[in-house]
C-alpha positions as a Python dict, from the first residue, in 0.01 Angstrom:
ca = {
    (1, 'X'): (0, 0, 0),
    (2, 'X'): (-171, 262, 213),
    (3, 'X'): (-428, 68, 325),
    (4, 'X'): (-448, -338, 376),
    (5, 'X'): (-820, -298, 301),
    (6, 'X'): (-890, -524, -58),
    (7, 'X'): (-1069, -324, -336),
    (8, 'X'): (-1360, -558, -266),
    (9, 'X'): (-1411, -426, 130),
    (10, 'X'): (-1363, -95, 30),
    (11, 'X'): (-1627, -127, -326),
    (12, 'X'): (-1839, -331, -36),
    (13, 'X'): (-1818, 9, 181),
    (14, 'X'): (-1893, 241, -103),
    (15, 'X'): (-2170, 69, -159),
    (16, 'X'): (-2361, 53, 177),
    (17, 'X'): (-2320, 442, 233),
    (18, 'X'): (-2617, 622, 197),
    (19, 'X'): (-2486, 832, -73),
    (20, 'X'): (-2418, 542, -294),
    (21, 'X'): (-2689, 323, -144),
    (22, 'X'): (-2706, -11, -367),
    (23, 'X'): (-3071, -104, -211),
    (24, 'X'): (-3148, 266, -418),
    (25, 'X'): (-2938, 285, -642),
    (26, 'X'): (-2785, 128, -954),
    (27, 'X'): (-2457, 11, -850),
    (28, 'X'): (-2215, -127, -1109),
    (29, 'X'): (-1837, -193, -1074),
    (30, 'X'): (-1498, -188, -1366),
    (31, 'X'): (-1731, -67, -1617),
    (32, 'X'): (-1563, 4, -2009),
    (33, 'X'): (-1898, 196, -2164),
    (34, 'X'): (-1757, 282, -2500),
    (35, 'X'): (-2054, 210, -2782),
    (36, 'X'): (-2393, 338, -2820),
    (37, 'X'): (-2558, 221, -2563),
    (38, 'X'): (-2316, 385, -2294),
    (39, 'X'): (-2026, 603, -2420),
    (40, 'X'): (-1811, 659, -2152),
    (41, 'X'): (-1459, 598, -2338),
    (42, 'X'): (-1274, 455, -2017),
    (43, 'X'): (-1250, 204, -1704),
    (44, 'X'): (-1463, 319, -1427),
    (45, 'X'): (-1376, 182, -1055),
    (46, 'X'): (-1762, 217, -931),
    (47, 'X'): (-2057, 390, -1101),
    (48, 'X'): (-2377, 478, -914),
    (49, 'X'): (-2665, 530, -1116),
    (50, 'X'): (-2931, 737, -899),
    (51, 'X'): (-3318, 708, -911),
    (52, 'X'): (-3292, 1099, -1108),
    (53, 'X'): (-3107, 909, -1371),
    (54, 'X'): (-2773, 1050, -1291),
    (55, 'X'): (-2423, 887, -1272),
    (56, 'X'): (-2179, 936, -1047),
    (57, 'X'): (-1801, 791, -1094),
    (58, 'X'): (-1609, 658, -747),
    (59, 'X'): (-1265, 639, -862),
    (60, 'X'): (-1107, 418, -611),
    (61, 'X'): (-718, 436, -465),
    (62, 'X'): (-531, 232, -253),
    (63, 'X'): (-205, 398, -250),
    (64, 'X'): (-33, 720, -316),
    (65, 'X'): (137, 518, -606),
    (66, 'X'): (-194, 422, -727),
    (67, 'X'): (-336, 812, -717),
    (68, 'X'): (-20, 940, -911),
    (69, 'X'): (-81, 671, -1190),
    (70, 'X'): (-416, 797, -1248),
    (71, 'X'): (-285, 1146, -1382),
    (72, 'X'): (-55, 934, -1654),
    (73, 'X'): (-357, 805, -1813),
    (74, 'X'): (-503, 950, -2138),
    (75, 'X'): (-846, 1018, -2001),
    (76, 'X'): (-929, 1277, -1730),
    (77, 'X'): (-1250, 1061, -1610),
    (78, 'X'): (-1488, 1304, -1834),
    (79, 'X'): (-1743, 1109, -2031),
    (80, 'X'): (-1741, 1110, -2405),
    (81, 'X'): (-2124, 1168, -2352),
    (82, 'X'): (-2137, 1405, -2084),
    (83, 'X'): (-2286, 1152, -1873),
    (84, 'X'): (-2063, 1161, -1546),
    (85, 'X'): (-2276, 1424, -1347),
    (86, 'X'): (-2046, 1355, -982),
    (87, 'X'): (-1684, 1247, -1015),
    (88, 'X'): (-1532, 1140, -653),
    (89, 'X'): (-1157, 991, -587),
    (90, 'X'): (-1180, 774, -269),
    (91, 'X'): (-847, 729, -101),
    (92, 'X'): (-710, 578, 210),
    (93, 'X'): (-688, 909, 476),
    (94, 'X'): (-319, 865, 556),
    (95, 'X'): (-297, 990, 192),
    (96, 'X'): (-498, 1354, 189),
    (97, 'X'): (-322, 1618, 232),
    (98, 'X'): (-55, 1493, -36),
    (99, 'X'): (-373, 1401, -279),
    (100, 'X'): (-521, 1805, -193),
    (101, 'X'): (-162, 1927, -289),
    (102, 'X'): (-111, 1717, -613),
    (103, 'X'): (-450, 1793, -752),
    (104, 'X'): (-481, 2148, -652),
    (105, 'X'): (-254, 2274, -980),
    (106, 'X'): (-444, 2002, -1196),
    (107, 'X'): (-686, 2116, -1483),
    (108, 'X'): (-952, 1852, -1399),
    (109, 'X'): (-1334, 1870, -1239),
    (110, 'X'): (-1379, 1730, -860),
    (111, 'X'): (-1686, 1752, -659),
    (112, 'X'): (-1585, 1551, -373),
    (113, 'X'): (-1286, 1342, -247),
    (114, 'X'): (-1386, 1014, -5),
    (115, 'X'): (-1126, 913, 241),
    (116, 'X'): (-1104, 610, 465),
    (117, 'X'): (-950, 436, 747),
    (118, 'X'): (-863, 81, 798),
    (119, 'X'): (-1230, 46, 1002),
    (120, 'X'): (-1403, 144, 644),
    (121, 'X'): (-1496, 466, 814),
    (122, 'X'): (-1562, 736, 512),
    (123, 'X'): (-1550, 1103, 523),
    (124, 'X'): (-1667, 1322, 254),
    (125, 'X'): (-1408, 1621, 204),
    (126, 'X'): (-1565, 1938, -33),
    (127, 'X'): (-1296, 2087, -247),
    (128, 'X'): (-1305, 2347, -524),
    (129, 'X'): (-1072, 2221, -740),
    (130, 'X'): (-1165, 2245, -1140),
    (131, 'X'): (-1500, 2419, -1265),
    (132, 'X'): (-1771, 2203, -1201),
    (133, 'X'): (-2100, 2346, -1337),
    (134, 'X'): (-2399, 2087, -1192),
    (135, 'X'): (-2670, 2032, -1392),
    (136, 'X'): (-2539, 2316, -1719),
    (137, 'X'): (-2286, 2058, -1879),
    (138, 'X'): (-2424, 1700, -1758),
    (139, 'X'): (-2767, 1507, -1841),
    (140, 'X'): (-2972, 1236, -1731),
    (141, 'X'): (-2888, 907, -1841),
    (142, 'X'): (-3138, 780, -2127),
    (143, 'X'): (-3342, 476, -2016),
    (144, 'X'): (-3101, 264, -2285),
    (145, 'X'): (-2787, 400, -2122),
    (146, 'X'): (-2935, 339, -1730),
    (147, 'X'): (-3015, -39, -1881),
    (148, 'X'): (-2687, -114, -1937),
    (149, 'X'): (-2512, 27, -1597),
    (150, 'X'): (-2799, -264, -1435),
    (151, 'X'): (-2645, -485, -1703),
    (152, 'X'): (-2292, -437, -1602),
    (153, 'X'): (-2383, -469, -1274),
    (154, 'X'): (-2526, -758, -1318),
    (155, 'X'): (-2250, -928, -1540),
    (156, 'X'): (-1986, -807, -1237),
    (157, 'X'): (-2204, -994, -996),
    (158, 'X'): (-2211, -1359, -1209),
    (159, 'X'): (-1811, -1340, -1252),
    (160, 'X'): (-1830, -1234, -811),
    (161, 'X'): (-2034, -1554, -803),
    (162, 'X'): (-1812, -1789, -1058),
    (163, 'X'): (-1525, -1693, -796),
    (164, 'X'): (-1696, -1800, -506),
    (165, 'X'): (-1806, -2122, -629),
    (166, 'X'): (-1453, -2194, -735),
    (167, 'X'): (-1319, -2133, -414),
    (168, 'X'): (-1590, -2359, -294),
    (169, 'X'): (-1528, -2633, -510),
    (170, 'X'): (-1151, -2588, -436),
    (171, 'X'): (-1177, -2604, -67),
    (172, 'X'): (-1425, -2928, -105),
    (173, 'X'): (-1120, -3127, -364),
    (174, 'X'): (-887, -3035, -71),
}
């Protein structure tokens, strides 16, 4: 690993930035949308659904191992629906500059990449890598669609809770 931060700290960190604000925002995590209510075709790390009704997708690394695997899947994180408006890799810093070279000959659409340190400090890094065209190729979420990010949000947050209470219950047998 790159970082000894858990997905959990760093999803936990996403989540409190004001760009990804969860008190403003929709703010769902390992979300499959692939039917008609939400037809997104693959796993997402972290979506962000904003008040506008737009979605953005925080594809989350841990490693350089981790990054390189992403480019052997069949997807290239572009909805089925045109529905991912902002696509973002966050990755641990020490990892950058490699991350800048491998994606710079890569036929895929970045807006930003998110690094951080082993504090949970982020940075927000503006590359032109792919062509993005904001608001000609990407629409609003229908109110259907944005009912089911707050639903997988939701369901993420009962299976959060199932694991605390069996760590609870486990610690009480012991």
């Amino acid at each position: 690993m790159n970082t000894k931060r858990t997905l959990y700290e760093i999803e936990v960190g996403l989540a409190k930035l004001d760009e990804f604000n969860y008190i403003k925002n929709i703010v769902a995590y390992n979300v499959y949308g692939l039917g008609a209510s939400l037809n997104i075709g693959y796993e997402c790390d972290m979506l962000v659904l904003n008040k506008s009704g737009y979605l953005s997708e925080i594809e989350i690394k841990r490693s350089w191992e981790d990054f390189k695997n992403d480019f052997k899947k069949k997807h290239s994180h572009e909805s089925y629906g045109n529905i991912i408006k902002y696509f973002y890799y966050c990755i641990p810093e020490s990892i950058y500059d490699k991350v800048i070279n491998y994606i710079s000959d890569k036929k895929r659409t970045y807006n930003m990449i998110i690094t951080y340190d082993e504090e949970l400090n982020f940075k927000f890094h503006n590359i032109n890598v792919g062509e993005f065209e904001p608001n000609l190729k990407y629409r609003k979420l229908f109110l259907e669609e944005q009912l089911q990010v707050a639903r997988f949000g939701a369901m993420r947050a009962i299976k959060l809770k199932e694991k605390i209470n069996n760590l609870i219950n486990k610690n009480l047998d012991e």
